[in-house]
Coordinates of C-alpha atoms and ligand atoms in Angstrom, one line a residue:
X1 CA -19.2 -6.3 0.9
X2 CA -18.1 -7.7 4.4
X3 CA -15.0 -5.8 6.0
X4 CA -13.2 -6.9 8.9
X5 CA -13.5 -4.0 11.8
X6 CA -11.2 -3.8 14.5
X7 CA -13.4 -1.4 16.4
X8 CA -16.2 -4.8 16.9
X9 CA -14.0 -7.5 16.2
X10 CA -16.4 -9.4 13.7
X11 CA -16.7 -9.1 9.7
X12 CA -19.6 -6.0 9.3
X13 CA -21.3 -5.7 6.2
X14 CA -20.0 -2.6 4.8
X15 CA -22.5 0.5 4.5
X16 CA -21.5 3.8 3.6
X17 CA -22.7 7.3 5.4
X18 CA -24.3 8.6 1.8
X19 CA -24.8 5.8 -0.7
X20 CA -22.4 5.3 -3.5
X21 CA -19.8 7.6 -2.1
X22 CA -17.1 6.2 0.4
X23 CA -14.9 8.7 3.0
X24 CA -11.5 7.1 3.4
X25 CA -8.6 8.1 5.3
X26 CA -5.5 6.5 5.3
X27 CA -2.3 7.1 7.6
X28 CA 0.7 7.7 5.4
X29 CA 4.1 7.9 5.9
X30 CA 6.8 10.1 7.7
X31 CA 8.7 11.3 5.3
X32 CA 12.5 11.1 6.3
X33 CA 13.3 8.1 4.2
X34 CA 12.7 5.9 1.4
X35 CA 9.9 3.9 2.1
X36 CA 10.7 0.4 3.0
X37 CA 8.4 -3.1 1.6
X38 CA 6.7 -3.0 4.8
X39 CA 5.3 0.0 4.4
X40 CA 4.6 -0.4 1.0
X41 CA 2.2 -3.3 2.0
X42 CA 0.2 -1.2 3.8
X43 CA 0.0 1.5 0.7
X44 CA -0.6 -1.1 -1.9
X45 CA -3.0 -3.0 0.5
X46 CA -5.6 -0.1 1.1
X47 CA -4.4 1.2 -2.9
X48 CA -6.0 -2.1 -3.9
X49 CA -8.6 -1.8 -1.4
X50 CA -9.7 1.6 -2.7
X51 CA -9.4 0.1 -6.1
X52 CA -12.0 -2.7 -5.8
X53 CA -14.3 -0.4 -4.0
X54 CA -14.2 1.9 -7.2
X55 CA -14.4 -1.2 -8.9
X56 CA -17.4 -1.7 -7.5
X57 CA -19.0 1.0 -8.6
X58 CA -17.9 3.6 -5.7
X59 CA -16.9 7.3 -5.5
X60 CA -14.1 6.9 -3.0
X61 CA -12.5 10.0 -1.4
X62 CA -9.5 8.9 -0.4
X63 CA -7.0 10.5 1.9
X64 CA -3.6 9.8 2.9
X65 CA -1.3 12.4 4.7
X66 CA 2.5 12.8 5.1
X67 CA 3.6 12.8 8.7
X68 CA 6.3 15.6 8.0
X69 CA 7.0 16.9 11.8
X70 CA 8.2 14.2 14.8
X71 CA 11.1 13.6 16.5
X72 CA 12.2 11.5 13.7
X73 CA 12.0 14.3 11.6
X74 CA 13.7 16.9 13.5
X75 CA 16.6 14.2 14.4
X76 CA 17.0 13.4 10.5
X77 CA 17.0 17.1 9.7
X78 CA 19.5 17.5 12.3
X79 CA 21.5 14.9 11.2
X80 CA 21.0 16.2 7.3
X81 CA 21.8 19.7 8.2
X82 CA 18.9 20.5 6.8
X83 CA 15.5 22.3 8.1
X84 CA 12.4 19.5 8.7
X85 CA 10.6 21.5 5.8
X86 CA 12.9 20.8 3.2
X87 CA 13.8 16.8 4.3
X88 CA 9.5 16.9 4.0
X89 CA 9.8 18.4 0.5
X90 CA 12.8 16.0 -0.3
X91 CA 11.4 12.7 1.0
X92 CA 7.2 13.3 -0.6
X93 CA 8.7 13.9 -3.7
X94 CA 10.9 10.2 -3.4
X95 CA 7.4 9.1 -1.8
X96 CA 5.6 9.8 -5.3
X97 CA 8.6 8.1 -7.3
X98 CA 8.1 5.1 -5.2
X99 CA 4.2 4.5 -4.7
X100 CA 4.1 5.4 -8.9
X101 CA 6.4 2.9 -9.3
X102 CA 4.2 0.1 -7.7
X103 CA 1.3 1.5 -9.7
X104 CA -0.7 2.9 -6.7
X105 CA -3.1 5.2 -7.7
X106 CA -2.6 8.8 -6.5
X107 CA -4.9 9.4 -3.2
X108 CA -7.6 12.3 -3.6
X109 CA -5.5 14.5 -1.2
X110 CA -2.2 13.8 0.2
X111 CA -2.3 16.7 2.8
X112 CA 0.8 17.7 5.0
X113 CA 0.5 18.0 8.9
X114 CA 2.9 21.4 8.8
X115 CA -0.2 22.8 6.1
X116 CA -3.0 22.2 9.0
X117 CA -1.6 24.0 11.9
X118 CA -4.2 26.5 12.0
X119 CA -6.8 24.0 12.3
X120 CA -4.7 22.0 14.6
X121 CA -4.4 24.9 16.9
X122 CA -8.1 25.5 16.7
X123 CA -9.0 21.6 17.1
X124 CA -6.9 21.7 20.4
X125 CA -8.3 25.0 21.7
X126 CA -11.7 23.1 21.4
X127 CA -10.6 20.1 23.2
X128 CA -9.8 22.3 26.2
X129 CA -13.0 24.5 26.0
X130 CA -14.6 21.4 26.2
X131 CA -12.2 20.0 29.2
X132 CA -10.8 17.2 27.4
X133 CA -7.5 19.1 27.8
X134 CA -5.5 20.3 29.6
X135 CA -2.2 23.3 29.2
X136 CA 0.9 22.4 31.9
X137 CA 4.0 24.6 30.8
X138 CA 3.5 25.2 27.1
X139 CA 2.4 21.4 26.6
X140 CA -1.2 20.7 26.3
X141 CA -2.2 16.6 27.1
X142 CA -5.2 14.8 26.3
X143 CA -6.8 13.7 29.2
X144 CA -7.7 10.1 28.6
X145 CA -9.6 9.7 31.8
X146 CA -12.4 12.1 30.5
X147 CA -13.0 10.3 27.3
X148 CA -15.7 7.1 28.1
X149 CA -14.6 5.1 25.1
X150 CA -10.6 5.1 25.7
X151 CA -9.5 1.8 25.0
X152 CA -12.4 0.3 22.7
X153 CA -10.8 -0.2 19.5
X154 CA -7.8 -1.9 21.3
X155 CA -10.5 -3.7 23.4
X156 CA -8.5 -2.5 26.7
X157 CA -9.4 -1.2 30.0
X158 CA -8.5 1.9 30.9
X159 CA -7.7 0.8 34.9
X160 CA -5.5 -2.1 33.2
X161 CA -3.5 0.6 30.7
X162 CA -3.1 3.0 33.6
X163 CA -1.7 0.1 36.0
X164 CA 1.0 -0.4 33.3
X165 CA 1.8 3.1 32.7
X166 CA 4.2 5.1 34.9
X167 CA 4.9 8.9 35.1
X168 CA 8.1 10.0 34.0
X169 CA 10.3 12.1 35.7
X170 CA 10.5 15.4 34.5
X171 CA 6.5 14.5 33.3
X172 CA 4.5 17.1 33.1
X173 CA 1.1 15.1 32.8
X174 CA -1.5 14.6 35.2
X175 CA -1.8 11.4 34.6
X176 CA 0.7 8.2 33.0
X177 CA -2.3 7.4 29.9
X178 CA -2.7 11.1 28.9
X179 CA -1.2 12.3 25.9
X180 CA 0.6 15.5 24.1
X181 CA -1.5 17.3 21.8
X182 CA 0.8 19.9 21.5
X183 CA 4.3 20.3 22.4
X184 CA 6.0 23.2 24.0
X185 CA 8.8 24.4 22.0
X186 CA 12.7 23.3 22.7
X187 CA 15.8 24.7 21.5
X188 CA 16.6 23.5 17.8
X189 CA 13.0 22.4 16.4
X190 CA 10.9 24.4 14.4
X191 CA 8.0 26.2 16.2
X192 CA 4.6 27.5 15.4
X193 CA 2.6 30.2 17.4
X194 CA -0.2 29.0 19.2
X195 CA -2.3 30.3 22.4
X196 CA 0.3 28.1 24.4
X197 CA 2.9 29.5 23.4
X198 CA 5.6 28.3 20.5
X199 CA 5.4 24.5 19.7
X200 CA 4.2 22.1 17.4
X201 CA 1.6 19.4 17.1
X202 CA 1.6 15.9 18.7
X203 CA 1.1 13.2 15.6
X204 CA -2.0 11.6 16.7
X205 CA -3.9 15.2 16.8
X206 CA -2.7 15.9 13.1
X207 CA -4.2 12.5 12.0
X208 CA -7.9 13.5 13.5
X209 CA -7.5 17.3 12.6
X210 CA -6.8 16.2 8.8
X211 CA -9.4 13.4 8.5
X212 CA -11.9 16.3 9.8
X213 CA -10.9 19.3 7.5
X214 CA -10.9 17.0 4.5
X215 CA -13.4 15.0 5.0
X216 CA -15.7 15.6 8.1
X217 CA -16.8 14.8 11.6
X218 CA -17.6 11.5 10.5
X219 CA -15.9 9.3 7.8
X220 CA -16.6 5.3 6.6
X221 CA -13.3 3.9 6.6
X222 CA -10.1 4.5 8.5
X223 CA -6.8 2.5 7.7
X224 CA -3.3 1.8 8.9
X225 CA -0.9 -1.2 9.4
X226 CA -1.6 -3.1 12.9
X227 CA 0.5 -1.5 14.5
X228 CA -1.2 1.8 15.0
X229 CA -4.2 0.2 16.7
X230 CA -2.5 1.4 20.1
X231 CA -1.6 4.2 20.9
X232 CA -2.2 6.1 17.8
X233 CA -5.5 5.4 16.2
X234 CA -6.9 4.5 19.9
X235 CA -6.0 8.7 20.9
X236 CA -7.5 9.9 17.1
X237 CA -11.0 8.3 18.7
X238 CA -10.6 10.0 21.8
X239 CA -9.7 13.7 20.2
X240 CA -12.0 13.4 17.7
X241 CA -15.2 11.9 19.4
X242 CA -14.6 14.3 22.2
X243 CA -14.5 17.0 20.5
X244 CA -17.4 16.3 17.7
X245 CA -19.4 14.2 20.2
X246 CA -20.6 11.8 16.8
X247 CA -18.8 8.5 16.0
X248 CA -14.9 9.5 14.1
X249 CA -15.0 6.6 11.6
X250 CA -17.4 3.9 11.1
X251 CA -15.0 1.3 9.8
X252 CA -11.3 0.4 11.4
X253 CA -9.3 -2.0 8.9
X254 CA -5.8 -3.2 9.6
X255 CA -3.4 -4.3 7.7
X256 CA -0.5 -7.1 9.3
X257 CA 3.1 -6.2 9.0
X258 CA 5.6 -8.0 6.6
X259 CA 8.0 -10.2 8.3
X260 CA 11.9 -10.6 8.1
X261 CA 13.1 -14.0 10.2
X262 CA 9.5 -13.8 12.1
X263 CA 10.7 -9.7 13.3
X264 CA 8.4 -6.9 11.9
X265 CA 10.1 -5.3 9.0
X266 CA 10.9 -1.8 10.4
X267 CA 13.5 1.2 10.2
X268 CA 14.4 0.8 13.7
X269 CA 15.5 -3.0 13.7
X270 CA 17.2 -1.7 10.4
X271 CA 16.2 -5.4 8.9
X272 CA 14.2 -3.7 5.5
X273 CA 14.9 -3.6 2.1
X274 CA 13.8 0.0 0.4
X275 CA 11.2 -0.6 -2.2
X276 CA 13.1 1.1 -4.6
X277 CA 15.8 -1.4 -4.1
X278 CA 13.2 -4.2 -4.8
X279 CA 11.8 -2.4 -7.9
X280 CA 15.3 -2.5 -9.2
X281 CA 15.0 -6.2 -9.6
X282 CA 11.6 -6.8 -9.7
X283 CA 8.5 -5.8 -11.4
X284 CA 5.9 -3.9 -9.7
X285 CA 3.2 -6.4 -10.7
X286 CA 5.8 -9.3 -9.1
X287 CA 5.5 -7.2 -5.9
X288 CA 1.7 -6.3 -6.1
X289 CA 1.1 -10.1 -6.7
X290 CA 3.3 -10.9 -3.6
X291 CA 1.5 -8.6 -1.2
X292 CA -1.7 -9.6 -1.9
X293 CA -1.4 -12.9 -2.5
X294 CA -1.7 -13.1 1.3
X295 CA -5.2 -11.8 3.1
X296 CA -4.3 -8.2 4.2
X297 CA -4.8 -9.5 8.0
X298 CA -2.2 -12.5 7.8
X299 CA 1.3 -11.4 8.2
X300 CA 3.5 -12.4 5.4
X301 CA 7.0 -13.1 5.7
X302 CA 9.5 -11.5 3.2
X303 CA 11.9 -13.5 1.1
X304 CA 13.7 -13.1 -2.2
X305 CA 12.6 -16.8 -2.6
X306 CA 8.9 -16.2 -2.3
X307 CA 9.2 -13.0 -4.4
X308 CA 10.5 -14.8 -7.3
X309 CA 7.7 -17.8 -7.0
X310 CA 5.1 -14.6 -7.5
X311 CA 7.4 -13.1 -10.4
X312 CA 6.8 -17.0 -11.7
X313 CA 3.3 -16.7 -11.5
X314 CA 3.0 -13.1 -12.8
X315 CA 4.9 -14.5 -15.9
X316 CA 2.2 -17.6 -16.0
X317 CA -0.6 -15.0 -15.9
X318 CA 1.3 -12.6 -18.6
X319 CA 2.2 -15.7 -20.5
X320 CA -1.4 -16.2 -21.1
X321 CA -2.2 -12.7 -22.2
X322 CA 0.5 -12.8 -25.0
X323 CA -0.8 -16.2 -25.8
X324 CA -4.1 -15.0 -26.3
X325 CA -2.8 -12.3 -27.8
X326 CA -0.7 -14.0 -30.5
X327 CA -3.9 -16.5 -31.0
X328 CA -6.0 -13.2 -31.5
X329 CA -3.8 -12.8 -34.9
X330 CA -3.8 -15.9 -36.1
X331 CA -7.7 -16.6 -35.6
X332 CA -10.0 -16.1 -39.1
X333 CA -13.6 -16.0 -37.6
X334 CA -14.5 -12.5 -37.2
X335 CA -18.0 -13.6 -35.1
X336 CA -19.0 -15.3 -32.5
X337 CA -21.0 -18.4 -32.8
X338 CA -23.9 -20.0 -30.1
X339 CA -21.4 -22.3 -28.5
X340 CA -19.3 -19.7 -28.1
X341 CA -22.0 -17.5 -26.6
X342 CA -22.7 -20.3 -23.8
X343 CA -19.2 -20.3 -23.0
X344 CA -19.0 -16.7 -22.6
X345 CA -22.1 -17.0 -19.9
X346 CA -20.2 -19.7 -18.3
X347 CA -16.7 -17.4 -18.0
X348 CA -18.9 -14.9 -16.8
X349 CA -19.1 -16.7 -13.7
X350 CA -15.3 -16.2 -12.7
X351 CA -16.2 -12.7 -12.5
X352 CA -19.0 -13.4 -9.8
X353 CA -16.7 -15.7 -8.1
X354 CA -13.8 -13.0 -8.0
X355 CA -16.5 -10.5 -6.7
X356 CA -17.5 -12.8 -4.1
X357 CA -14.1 -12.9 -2.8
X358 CA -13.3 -9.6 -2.5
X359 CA -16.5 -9.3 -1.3
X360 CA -15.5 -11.8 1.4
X361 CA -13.5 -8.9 3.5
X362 CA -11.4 -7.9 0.3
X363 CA -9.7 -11.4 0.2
X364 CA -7.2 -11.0 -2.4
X365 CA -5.6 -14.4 -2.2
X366 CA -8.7 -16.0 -2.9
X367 CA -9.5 -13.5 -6.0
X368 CA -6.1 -13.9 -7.7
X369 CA -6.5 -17.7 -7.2
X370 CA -10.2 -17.6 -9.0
X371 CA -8.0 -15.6 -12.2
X372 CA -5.8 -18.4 -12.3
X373 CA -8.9 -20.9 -12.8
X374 CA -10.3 -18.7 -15.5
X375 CA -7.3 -19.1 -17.4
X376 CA -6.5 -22.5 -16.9
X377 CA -10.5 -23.2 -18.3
X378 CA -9.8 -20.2 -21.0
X379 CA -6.3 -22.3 -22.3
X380 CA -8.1 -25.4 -22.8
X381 CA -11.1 -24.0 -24.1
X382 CA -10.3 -21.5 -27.0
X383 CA -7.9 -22.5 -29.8
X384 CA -7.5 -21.5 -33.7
X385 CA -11.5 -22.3 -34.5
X386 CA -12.3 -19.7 -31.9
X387 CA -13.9 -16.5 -33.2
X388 CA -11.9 -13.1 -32.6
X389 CA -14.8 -12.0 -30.8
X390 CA -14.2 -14.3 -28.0
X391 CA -10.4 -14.4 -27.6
X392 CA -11.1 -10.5 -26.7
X393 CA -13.8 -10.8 -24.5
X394 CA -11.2 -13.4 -22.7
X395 CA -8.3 -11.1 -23.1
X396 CA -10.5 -8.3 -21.4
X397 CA -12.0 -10.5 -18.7
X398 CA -8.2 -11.1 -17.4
X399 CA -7.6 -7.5 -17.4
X400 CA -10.9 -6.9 -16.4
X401 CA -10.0 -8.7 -13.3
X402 CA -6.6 -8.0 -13.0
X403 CA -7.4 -3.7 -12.4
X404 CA -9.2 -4.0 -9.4
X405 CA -5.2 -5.5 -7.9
X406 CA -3.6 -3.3 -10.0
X407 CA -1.3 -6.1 -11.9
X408 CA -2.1 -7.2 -15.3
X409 CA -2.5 -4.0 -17.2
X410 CA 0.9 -4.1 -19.1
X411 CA 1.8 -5.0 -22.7
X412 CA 3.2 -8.3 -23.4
X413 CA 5.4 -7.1 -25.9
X414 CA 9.1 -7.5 -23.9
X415 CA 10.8 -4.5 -24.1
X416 CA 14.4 -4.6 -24.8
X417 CA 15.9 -4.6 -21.1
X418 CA 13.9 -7.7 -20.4
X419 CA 14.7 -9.6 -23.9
X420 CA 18.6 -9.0 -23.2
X421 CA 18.3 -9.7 -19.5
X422 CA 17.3 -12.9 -20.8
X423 CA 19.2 -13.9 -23.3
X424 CA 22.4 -12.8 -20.8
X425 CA 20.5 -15.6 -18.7
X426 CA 20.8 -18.2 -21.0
X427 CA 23.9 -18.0 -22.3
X428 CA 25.3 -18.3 -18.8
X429 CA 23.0 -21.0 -18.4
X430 CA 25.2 -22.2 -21.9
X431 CA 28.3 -21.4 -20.7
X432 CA 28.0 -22.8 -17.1
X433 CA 26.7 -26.5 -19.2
X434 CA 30.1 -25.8 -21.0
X435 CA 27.7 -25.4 -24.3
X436 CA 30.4 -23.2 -26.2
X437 CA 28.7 -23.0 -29.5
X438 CA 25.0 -22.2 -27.9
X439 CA 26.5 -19.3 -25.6
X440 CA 28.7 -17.9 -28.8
X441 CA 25.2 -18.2 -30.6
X442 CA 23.7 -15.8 -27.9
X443 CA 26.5 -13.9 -27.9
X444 CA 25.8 -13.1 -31.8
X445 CA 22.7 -12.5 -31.6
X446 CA 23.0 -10.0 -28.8
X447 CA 25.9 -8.3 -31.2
X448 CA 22.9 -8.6 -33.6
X449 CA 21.2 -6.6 -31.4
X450 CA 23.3 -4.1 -30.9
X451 CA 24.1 -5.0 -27.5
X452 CA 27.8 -5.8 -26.2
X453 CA 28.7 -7.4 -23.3
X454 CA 31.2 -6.9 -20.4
X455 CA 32.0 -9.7 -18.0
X456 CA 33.3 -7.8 -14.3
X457 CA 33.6 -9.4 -11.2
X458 CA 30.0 -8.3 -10.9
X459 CA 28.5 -10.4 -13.2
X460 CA 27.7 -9.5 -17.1
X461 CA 27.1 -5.8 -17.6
X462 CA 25.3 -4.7 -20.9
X463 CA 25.3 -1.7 -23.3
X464 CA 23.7 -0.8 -26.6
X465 CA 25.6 0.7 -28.9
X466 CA 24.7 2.6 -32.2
Ligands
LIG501 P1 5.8 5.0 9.3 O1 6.4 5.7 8.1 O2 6.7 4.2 10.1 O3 4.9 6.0 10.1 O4 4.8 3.9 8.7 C1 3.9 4.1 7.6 C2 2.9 3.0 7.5 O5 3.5 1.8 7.2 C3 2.0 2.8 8.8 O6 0.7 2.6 8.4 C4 2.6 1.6 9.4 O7 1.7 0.8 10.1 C5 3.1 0.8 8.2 N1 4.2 -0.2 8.4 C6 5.3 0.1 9.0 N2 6.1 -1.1 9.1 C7 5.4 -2.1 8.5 C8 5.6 -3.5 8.3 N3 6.7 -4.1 8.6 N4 4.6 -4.2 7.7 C9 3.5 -3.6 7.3 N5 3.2 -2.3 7.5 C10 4.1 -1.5 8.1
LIG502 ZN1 -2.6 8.6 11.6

């Protein structure tokens, strides 16, 4: 496979340290709020990622941790009147609802930076044994000078960085690039003891300090959205490469940001929509397919219009499933025959050319496109004379294809919220085309159902009654 890497700015043929097995770590959220659909691209990107390379035949450890101490933390504790501990506890267990919700697979360890501050502490004493570091008034700061590397992944000099940094007043760094590894304690924030004094960690140290305890000095992959190229995943190099002296992570892959108006998607600009809101209305294969319907380094722009062209499309590929499905009962040949056999080689093929590009640095656009071929050439290929054996091996190829994405695994069945949602639908349709007797026909068969209706100001609400 060929992935993208941001530390040598060319597509690398992907090898792992030990074969077979793949060290991945993953920068997660901080946990003082619902997620938004920007961050859940870059969840369900590197999900999908870890997916494929399990799909491959991969042992992946995967690691993403919970930010839960910053200033945003402290200031939405404050604001909460709660302690930063239990907003953490609070906002990992709304985390969980979330990413279960869009069907991403539940990371090897999901460990907490207020759970490593030992090994924090320790990682930092090393850095200034080693004088990479420095202590000013309870603080300690990186000294970005000392580290020969600074700036590669960002592809920056470190004499340009410095001209555009200033010191701050009040600053108790030697120098504008170097950063706080640990900070001294101030009145209100929670506190941990450390030679220093009381304080707490910086968040790029907890990042390198996590990635080591879990899973070693040095690890294959290391993810994040594109946006934590500089400053944060730039300083994890420098702590951890200064401190271990090997090379922190072999790999660097970015995902791009999700767009509102051409504006990053982000808490700050307060222009997101929560994921849970999204899930309300849509599927979470409509939102898997809409994510990575674009490569994972092109930004996509968010709209409700292009989310409902992929909940189209998810229904085309679901549509073919129950069809398939529905043919599967109707079908009297048990076996397969010799035409059927060369056919089978020949649908093989979609597999290889799905394969080849994810292969392609994991192009997911490309792969769901090859699924749509495959069923295009399945629905004019099999039909009643077909032999059961081959409208399974079909119906397996889609899914087949569909886990490595994580889409395509549910039953076609409708359940009942979807069958009344649409049959609400049409008889507005009905009533709006003034069709009196089609949307009193609905109507019936809804009562039929067991379903009553409600019109409010709202729209039509439902309820099932017994
Ligand atoms: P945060 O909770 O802000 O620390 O972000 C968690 C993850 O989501 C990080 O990897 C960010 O890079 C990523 N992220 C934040 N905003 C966006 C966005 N608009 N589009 C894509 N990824 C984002
Ligand atoms: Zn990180």
């Amino acid at each position: 496979m060929k992935l993208y890497n941001t530390l040598n700015r060319r597509k690398e043929e992907f090898v792992p340290l030990t074969e077979g097995e793949i060290k991945m770590y993953v920068c997660g959220p901080t946990v003082y709020n619902l997620f938004h659909i920007g961050n859940a691209r870059t969840f369900i990107v590197f999900d999908t990622l870890r997916r494929y390379l399990e799909y491959s035949g991969y042992k992946v450890n995967y690691v993403q941790n919970f930010t839960d101490i910053d200033d945003k933390m402290i200031k939405k504790a404050n604001e909460e009147k709660t302690t930063v501990k239990s907003l953490g506890d609070k906002y990992i267990n709304e985390y969980y609802k979330d990413a279960d919700a869009l069907n991403i697979e539940r990371a090897s360890f999901n460990p907490r930076a207020t759970e490593h501050i030992d090994q924090i502490v320790s990682f930092i004493s090393d850095l200034v044994d080693k004088g990479y570091a420095y202590e000013a008034d309870g603080d300690v700061y990186f000294s970005t000078k000392k580290f020969n590397g600074y700036g590669k992944l960002s592809g920056q000099n470190i004499d340009d960085l410095q001209a555009g940094a200033r010191i701050e007043i009040g600053d108790k760094k030697q120098d504008p690039m170097d950063f706080a590894l640990w900070k001294n304690k101030k009145e209100g924030e929670p506190a941990w003891e450390s030679p220093w004094g009381m304080g707490r960690p910086g968040w790029h140290i907890e990042c390198s300090c996590m990635a080591h305890n879990i899973l070693g000095e040095t690890i294959d992959i290391h993810a994040g959205g594109s946006d934590l190229v500089f400053p944060h995943h730039e300083n994890e190099i420098a702590q951890s490469e200064s401190r271990s002296g090997k090379s922190f992570a072999n790999y660097w892959v970015h995902s791009a940001f999700i767009n509102i108006n051409n504006q990053k998607m982000s808490k700050s600009l307060n222009n997101f929509f929560t994921t849970r809101d999204i899930l309300e209305s849509y599927d979470s294969d409509v939102v898997r397919f809409f994510m990575l319907s674009g490569h994972y380094r092109t930004q996509l722009n968010f709209t409700m219009e292009l989310l409902d062209s992929a909940k189209a499309s998810v229904e085309r590929l679901y549509n073919a499933i129950g069809n398939l499905e529905s043919l599967l009962e109707e079908v009297n040949e048990d076996n397969i025959n010799e035409k059927e056999k060369v056919y089978i080689d020949h649908i093989k093929g979609y597999k290889e050319k799905f394969m080849m590009k994810m292969d392609d640095d994991f192009n997911t656009a490309d792969g769901i496109s090859v699924i749509f071929d495959l069923i295009r050439d399945l629905n004019s290929n099999l039909d009643i004379k077909s032999s059961k054996y081959m409208i399974n091996y079909a119906l397996n190829l889609i899914r087949d294809l569909g886990s490595p994405l994580g889409i395509l695994q549910k039953s076609t069945k409708m359940n009942l919220k979807e069958e009344v949602e649409k049959l609400i639908e049409q008889r507005e349709k009905a009533r709006r085309d003034k069709d009196w007797s089609l949307s009193d026909k609905i109507r019936d068969e809804l009562k039929d159902m067991g379903i009553v209706l409600e019109d409010t100001p709202q729209g039509v609400r439902w309820k099932k009654y017994n």
